Coordinates of C-alpha atoms in Angstrom, one line a residue:
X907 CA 9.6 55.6 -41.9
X908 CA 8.5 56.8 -38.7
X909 CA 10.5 59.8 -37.2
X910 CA 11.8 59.6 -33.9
X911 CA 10.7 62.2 -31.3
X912 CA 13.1 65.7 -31.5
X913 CA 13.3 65.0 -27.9
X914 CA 15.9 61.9 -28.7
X915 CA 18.2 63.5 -30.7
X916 CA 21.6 61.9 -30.8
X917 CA 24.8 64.5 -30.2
X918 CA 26.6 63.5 -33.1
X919 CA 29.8 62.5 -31.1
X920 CA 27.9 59.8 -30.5
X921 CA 26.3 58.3 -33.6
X922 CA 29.6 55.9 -34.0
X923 CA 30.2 54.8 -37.3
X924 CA 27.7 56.1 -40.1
X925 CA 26.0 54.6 -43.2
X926 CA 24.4 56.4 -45.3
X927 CA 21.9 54.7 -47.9
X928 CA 21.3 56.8 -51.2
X929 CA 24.7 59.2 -50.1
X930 CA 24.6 60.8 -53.3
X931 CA 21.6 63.2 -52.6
X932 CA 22.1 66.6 -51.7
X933 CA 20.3 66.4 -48.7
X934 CA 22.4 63.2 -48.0
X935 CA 25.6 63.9 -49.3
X936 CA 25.8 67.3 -47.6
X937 CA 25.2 65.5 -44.2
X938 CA 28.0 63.4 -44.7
X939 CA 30.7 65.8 -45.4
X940 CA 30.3 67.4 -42.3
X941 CA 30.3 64.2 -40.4
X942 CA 33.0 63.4 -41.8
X943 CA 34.9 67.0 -41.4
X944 CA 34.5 66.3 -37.7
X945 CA 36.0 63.1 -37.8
X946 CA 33.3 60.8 -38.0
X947 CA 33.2 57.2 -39.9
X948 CA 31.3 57.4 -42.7
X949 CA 30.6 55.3 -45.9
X950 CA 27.4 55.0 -48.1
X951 CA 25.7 53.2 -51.0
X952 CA 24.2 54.6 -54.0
X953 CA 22.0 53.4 -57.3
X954 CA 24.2 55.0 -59.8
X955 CA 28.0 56.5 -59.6
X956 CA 28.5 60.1 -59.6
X957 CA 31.1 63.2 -58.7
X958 CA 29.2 63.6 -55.9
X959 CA 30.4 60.1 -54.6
X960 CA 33.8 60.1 -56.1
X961 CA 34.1 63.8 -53.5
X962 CA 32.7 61.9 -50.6
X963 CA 35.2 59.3 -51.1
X964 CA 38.4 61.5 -51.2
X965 CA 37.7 63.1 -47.8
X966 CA 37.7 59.6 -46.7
X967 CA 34.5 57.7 -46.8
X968 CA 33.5 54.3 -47.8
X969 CA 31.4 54.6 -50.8
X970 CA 29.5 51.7 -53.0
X971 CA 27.7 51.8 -55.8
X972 CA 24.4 49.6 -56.1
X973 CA 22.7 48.3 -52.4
X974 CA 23.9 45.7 -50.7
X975 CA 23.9 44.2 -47.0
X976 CA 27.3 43.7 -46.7
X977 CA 27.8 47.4 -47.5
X978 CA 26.8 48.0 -44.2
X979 CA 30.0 47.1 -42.9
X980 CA 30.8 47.7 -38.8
X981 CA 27.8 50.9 -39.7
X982 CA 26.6 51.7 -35.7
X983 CA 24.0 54.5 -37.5
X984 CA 22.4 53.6 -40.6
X985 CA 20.8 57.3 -42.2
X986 CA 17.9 57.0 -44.7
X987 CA 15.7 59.6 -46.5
X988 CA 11.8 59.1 -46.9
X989 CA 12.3 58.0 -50.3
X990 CA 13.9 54.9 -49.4
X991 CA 11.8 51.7 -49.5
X992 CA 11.7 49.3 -46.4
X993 CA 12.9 46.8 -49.0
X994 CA 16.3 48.2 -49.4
X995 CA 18.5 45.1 -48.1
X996 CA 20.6 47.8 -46.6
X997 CA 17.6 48.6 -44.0
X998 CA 15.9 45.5 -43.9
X999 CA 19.7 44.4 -42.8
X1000 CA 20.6 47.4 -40.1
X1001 CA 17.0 46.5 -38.5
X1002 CA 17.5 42.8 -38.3
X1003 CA 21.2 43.9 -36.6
X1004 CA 19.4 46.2 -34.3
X1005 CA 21.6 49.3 -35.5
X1006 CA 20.3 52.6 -35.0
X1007 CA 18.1 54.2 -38.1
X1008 CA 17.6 58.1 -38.7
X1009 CA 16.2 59.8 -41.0
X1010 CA 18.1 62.2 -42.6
X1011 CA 16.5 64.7 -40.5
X1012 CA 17.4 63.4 -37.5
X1013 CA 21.2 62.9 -38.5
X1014 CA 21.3 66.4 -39.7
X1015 CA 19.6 67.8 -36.2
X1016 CA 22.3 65.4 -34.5
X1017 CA 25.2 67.9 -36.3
X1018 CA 22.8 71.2 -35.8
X1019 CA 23.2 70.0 -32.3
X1020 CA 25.2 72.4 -29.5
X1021 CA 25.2 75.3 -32.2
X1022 CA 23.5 78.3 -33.1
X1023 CA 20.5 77.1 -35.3
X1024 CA 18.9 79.3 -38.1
X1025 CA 16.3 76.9 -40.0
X1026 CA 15.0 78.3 -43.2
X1027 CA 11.4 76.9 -43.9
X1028 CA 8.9 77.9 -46.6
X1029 CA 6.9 76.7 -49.5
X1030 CA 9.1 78.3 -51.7
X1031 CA 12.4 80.2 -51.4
X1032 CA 14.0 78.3 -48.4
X1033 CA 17.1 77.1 -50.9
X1034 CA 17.8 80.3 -52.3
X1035 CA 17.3 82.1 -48.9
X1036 CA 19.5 79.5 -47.3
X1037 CA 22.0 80.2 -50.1
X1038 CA 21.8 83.8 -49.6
X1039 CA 22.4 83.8 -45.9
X1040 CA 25.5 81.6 -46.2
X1041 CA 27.1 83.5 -48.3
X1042 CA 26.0 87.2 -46.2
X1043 CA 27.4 85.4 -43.1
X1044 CA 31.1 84.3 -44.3
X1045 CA 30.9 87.9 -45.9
X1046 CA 30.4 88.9 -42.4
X1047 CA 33.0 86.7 -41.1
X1048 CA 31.0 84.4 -39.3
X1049 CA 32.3 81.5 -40.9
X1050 CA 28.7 79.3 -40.4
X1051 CA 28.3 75.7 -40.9
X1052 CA 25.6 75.0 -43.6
X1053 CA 23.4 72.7 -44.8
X1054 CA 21.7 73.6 -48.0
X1055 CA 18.8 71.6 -50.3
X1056 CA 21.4 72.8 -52.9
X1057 CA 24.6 73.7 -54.2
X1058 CA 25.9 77.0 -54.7
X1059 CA 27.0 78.2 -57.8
X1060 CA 30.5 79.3 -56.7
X1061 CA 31.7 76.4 -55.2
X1062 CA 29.6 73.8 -56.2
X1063 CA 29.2 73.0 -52.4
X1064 CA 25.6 72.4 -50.5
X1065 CA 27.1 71.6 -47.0
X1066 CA 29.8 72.7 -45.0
X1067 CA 31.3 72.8 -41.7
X1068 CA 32.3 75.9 -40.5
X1069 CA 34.6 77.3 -37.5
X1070 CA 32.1 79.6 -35.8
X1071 CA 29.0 79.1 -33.8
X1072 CA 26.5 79.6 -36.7
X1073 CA 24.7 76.6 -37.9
X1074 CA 22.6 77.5 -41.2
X1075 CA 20.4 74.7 -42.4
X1076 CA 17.3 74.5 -44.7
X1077 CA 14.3 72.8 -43.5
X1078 CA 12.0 70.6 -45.6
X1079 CA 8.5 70.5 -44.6
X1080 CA 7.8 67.9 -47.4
X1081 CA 7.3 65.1 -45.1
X1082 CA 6.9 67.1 -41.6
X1083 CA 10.7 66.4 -41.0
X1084 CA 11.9 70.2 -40.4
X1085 CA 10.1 69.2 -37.1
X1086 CA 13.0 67.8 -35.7
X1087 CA 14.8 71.1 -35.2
X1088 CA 14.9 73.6 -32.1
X1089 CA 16.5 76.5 -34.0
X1090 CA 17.2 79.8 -32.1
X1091 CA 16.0 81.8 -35.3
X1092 CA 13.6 80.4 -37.7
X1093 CA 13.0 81.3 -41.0
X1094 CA 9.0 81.6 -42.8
X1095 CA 8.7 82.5 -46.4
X1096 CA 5.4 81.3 -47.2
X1097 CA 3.2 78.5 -46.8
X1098 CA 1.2 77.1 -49.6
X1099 CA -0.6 74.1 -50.7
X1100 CA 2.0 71.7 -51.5
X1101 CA 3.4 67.8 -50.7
X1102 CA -0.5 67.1 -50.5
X1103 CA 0.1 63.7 -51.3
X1104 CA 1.5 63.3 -47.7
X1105 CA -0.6 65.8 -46.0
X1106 CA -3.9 65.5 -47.5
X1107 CA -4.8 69.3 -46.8
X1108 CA -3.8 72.7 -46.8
X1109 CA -4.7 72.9 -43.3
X1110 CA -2.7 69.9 -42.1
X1111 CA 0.2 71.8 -44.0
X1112 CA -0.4 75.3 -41.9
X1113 CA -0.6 73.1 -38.7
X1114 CA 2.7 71.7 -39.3
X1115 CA 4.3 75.1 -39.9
X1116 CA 2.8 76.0 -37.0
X1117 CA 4.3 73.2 -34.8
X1118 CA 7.9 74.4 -36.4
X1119 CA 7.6 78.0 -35.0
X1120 CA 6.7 76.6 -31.7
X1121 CA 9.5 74.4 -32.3
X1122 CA 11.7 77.8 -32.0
X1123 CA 14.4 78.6 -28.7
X1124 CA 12.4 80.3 -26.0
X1125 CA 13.7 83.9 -26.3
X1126 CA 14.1 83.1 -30.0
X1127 CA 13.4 85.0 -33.2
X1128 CA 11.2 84.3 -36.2
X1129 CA 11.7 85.6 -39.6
X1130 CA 8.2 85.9 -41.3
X1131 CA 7.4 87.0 -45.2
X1132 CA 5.0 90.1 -44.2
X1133 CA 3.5 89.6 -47.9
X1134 CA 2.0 86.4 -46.8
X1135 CA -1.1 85.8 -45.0
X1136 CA -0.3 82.4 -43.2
X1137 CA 3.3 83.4 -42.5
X1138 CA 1.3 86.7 -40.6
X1139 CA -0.4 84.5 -38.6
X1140 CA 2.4 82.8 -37.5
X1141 CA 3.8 85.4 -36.7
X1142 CA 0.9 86.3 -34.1
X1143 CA 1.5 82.9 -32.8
X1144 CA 5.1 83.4 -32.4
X1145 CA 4.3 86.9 -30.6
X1146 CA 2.5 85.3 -28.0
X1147 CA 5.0 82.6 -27.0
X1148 CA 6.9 85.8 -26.4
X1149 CA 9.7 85.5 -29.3
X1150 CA 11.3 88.4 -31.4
X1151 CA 9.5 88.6 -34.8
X1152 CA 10.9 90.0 -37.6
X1153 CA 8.6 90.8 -40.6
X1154 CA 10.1 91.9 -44.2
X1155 CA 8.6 91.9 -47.1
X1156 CA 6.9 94.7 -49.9
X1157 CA 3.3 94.8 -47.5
X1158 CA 2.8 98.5 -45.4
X1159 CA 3.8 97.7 -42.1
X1160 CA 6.8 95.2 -42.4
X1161 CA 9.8 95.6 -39.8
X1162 CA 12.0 95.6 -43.4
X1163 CA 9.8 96.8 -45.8
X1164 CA 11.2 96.2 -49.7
X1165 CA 10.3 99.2 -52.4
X1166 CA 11.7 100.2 -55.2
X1167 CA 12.1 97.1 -56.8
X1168 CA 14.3 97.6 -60.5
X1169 CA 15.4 94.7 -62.6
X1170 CA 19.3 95.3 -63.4
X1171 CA 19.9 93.0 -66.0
X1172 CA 20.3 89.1 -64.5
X1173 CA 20.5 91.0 -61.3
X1174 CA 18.5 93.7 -59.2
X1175 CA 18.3 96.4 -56.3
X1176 CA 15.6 97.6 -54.0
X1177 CA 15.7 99.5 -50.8
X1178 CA 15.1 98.3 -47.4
X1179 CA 12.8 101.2 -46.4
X1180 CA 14.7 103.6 -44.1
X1181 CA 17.4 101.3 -44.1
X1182 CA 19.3 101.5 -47.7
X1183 CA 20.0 100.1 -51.2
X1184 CA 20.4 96.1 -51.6
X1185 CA 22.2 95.4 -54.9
X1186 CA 21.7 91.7 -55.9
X1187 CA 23.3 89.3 -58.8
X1188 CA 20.2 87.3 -59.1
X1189 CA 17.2 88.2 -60.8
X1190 CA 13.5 88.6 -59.7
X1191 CA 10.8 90.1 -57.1
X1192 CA 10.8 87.2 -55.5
X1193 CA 15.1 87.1 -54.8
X1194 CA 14.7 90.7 -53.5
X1195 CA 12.3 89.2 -50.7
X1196 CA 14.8 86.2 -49.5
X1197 CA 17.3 89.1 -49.6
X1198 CA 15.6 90.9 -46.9
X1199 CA 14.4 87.8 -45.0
X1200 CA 18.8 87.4 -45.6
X1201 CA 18.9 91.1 -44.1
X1202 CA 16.4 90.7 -40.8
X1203 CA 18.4 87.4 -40.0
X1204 CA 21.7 89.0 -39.7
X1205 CA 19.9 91.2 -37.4
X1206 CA 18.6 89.0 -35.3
X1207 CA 22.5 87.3 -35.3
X1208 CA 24.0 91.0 -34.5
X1209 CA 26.1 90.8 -38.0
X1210 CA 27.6 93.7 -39.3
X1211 CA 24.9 94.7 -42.2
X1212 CA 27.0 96.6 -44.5
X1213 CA 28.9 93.0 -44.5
X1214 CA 25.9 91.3 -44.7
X1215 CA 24.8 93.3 -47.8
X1216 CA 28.5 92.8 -49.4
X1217 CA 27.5 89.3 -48.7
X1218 CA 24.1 89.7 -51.1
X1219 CA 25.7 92.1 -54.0
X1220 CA 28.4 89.0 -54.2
X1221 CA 25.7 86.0 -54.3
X1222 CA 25.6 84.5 -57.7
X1223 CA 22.9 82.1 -56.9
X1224 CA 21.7 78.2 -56.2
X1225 CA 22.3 75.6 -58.8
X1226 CA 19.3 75.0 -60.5
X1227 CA 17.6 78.6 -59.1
X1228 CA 17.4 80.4 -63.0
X1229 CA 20.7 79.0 -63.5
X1230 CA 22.6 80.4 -66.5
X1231 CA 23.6 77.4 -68.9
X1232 CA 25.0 78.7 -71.7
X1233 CA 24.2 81.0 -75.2
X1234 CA 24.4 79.4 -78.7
X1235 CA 23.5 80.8 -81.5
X1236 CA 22.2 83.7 -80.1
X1237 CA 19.7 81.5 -77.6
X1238 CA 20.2 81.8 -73.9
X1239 CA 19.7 79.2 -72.3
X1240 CA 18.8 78.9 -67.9
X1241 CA 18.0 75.8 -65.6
X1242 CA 15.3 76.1 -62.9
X1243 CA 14.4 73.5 -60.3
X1244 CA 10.5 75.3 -60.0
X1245 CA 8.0 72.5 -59.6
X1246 CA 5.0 74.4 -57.9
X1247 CA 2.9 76.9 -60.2
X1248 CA 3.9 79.7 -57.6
X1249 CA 8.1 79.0 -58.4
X1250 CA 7.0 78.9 -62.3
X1251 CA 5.0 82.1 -62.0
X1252 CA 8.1 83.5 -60.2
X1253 CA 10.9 82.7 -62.5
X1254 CA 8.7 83.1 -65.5
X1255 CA 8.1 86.9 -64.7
X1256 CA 11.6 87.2 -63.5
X1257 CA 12.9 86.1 -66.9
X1258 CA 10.5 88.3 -68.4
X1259 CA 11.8 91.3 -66.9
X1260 CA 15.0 90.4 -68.3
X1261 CA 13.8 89.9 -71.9
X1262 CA 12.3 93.2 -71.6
X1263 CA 15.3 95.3 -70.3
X1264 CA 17.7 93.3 -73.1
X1265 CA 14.5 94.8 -75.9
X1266 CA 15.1 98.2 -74.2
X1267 CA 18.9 97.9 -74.4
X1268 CA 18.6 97.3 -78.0
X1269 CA 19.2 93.8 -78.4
X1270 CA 15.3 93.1 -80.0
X1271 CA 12.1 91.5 -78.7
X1272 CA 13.3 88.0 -77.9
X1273 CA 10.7 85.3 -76.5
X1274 CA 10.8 83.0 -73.8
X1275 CA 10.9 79.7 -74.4
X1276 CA 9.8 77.3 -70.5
X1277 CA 10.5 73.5 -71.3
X1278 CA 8.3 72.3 -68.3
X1279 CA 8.4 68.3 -67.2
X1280 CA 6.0 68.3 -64.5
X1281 CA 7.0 66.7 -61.3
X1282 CA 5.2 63.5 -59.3
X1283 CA 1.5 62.7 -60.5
X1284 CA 0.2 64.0 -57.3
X1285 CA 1.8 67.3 -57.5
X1286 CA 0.4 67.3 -61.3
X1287 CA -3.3 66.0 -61.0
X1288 CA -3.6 68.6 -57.8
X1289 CA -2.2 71.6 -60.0
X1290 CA -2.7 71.0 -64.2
X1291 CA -4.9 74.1 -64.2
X1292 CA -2.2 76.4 -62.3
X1293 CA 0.2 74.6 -63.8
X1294 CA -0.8 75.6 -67.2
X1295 CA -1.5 79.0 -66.5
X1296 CA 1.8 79.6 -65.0
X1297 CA 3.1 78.8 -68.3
X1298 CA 1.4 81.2 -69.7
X1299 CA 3.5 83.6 -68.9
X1300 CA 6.2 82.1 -71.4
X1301 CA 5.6 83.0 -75.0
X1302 CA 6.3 78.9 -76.1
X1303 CA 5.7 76.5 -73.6
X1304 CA 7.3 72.7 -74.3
X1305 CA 5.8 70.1 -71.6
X1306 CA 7.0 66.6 -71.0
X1307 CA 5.3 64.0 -69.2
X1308 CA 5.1 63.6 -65.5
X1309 CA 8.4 62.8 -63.7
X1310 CA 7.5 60.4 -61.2
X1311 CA 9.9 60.0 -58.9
X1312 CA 8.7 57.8 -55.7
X1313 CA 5.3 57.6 -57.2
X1314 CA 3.7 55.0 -59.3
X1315 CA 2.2 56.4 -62.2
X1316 CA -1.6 57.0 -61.6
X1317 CA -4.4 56.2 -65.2
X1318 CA -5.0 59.5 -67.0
X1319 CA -2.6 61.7 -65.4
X1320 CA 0.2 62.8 -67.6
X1321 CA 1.9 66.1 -68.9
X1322 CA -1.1 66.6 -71.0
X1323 CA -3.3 67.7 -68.4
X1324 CA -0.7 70.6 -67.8
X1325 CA -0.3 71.2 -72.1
X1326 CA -4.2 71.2 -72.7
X1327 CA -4.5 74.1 -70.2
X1328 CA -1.7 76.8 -71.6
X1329 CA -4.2 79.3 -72.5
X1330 CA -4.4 79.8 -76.2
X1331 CA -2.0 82.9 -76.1
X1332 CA 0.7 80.7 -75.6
X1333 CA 2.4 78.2 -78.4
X1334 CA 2.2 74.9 -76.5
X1335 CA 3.5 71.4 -77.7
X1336 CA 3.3 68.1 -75.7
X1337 CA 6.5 66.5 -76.1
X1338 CA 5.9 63.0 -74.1
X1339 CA 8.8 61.3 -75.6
X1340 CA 11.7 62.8 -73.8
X1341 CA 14.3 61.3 -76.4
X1342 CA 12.2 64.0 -79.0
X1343 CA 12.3 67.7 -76.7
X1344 CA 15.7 68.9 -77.2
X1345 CA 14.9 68.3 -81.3
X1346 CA 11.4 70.3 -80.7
X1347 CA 13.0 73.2 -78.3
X1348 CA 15.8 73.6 -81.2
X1349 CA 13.3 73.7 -83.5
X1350 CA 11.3 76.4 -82.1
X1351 CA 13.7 79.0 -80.6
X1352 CA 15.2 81.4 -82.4
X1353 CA 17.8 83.6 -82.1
X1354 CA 17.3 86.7 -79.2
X1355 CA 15.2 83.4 -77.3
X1356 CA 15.6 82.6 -73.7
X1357 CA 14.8 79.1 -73.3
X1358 CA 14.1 77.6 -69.7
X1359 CA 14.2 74.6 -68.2
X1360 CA 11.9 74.0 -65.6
X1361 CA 10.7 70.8 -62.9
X1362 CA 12.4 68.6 -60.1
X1363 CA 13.4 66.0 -62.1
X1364 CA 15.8 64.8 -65.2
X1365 CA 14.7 68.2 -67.1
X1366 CA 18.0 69.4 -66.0
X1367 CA 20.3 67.5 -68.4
X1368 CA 18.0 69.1 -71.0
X1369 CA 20.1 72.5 -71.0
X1370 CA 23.5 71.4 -72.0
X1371 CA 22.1 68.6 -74.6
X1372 CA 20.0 72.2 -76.5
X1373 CA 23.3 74.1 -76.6
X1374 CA 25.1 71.0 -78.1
X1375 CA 22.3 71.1 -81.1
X1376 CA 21.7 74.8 -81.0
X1377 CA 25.4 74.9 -81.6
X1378 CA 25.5 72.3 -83.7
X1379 CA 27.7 69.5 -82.0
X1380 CA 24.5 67.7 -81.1
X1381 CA 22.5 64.7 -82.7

């Protein structure tokens, strides 16, 4: 659908009544609880039941399961992702009544609206840094409101609303929405070729960033990874619209520049150079870096940073961001939502930093073990090479076919373009039978393993059903 110009935004006082088609997302469903903490009507449909709906239902909205016209109800605002179809009967039906349509974007700018915006944007690490800087800023008692891609692993929450003036929200670049937001402090990680299916190039994808920092409050601040070229350039950009830049990253030069880097176990610490020690509970390089970005944020807010870095050293990660699952016999098992060969390459050295310091410790020379369902046939016919030699890095590399989600498959592109190009150093099976890979994972790992599962899609459920059989309670 066809976004509506940032320029019409809708205070959210005055969206009336609010329906919500697919309210189960986490984008979605994390929009709705904070309408409806502020008192707002809201009810929703869904294809398929879940927790997520039964929660939305007991602070007081109207949920359905299955799509339906009538479901609509008295709805004044109808909100939709880009992933629903103009088929839905739902739409077709709030477009025939003349009711107003959003895109989820737009709703969620609606609620940014008023407050103190912080977007977090980037190719990679905008959940886990928006994650992180939740959690630093109710550390630092500044009791944000917060919308996260999401859910935090201590209180299973992606959304919230908040009592101070703070509004923290990721924001997606997949489909050029995060240019609905006018944040006073915006957020770059990196910017990569990716969502190519929707923008064609890499260059259509830098120009879009580039429209989001010039998107930013005049007298604003942007946050930019120092370690990345494009996010550099950005900065420039920002510089001469006369914002505050803040750089951070491991690169000579960078406002909040990260050395010492040292694996601790599932956790970490670096120093913020001429600054201090950062002690995180999350592994990997790439965690230190959204820590600082975390850091130079609460700067730019004026947030007490001994608080803020409290805030860090108490962080215990993002559902689905190497997410620890479980052990069974003597297998460990972790979840990761890494669907780009730059997040696999990321948790896949991440993890091996942590087999090696357990082999230091004295626990033996265990092997990593990625379980890798690749994610849209777009995404996998642009990048089977990387893709393959991201995993790599893993010692036994299980791949399933391609996930589709809102694509229709496409002839000749399937997980097997990502298996036949694991270099020969790796043990690599193609598993395209998804009923068959928690029977080939078992069978594989051994005790002192770390096995990881890794993609956007149902590759998820995959880590509780190999502890039921590695434990053996399972088929």
């Amino acid at each position: 659908m066809a976004l509506i110009s940032p320029d019409e935004v809708v205070p959210a006082g005055e969206l009336g009544r609010v329906h919500f088609i697919a309210i189960g997302g986490a984008g979605m469903s994390g929009i709705a609880r904070i309408m409806l903490r502020r008192g707002i009507a809201v009810s929703g449909s869904d294809a398929q039941d879940s927790e997520m709906l039964a929660q939305l239902g007991d602070l007081g909205a109207k949920v359905f399961v299955g799509h339906d016209a009538a479901y609509l109800g008295e709805a004044d605002t109808v909100v939709v992702s880009t992933a629903i179809r103009d088929t839905n009967p739902e739409l077709v039906a709030a477009r025939e009544r003349g009711l107003r349509v959003l895109h989820r974007s737009a709703a969620l700018a609606s609620l940014m609206a008023g407050r103190e915006a912080v977007a977090v944007a980037g190719t990679h690490g905008k959940t886990t840094t928006t994650s992180m800087l939740t959690v630093a800023l109710q550390h630092a008692g500044a009791d944000p409101s917060y919308c996260i891609g999401g859910r935090l692993v201590t209180t299973g929450l992606g959304a919230d609303e908040g009592g101070g003036p703070v509004f923290v929200a990721e924001a997606d670049e997949s489909d050029g929405s995060f240019l609905m937001y006018t944040p006073r402090i915006a957020v770059v990680t990196n910017v990569e070729a990716d969502h190519l299916d929707n923008y064609g190039g890499f260059e259509k994808v830098k120009e879009n960033f580039a429209r989001f920092v010039d998107r930013v409050e005049p007298g604003g601040t942007l946050v930019a990874g120092a370690d990345d070229p494009v996010a550099m350039e950005l900065a420039g950009r920002a510089r001469e619209r006369g914002l505050t830049v803040l750089t951070y990253g491991e690169a000579p030069g960078a406002d909040l520049r990260v050395t010492g880097f040292t694996p601790r176990g599932l956790g970490s610490r670096f120093e913020i150079e001429g600054s201090g020690e950062v002690v995180l509970g999350v592994p990997g390089r790439h965690n230190a870096l959204n820590a600082a970005a975390v850091v130079a944020v609460g700067r730019a807010l004026g947030a007490d940073e001994a608080a803020v870095r409290a805030g860090l050293a108490e962080f215990r990660g993002a559902m689905r961001r190497l997410e620890p699952k479980g052990e069974a016999a003597g297998v460990e098992v972790f979840d990761s939502y890494a669907h780009h060969p730059t997040e696999l390459t990321a948790d896949l050295e991440a993890t091996r930093d942590y087999v090696e310091q357990k082999a230091a410790g004295g626990a033996g020379a265990g092997r990593i073990v990625a379980v890798f369902q690749p994610h849209l046939y777009s995404r996998t016919r642009f990048f089977a090479a990387e893709f393959g030699e991201a995993l790599g890095l893993a010692d036994v590399a299980v791949v399933l076919d391609v996930y589709g989600a809102r694509e229709d498959p496409e002839p000749g592109v399937t997980g097997r373009l990502v298996a036949d190009r694991v270099p020969a150093g790796t043990v690599c099976e193609y598993v395209p039978d998804r009923a068959e890979v928690t029977a080939a994972v078992t069978r594989l790992a051994v005790p002192g393993d770390i096995v990881i599962t890794l993609g956007a899609g149902d590759v998820t459920r995959l880590g509780p059903e190999i502890l039921a059989r590695l434990g053996g309670a399972g088929p």
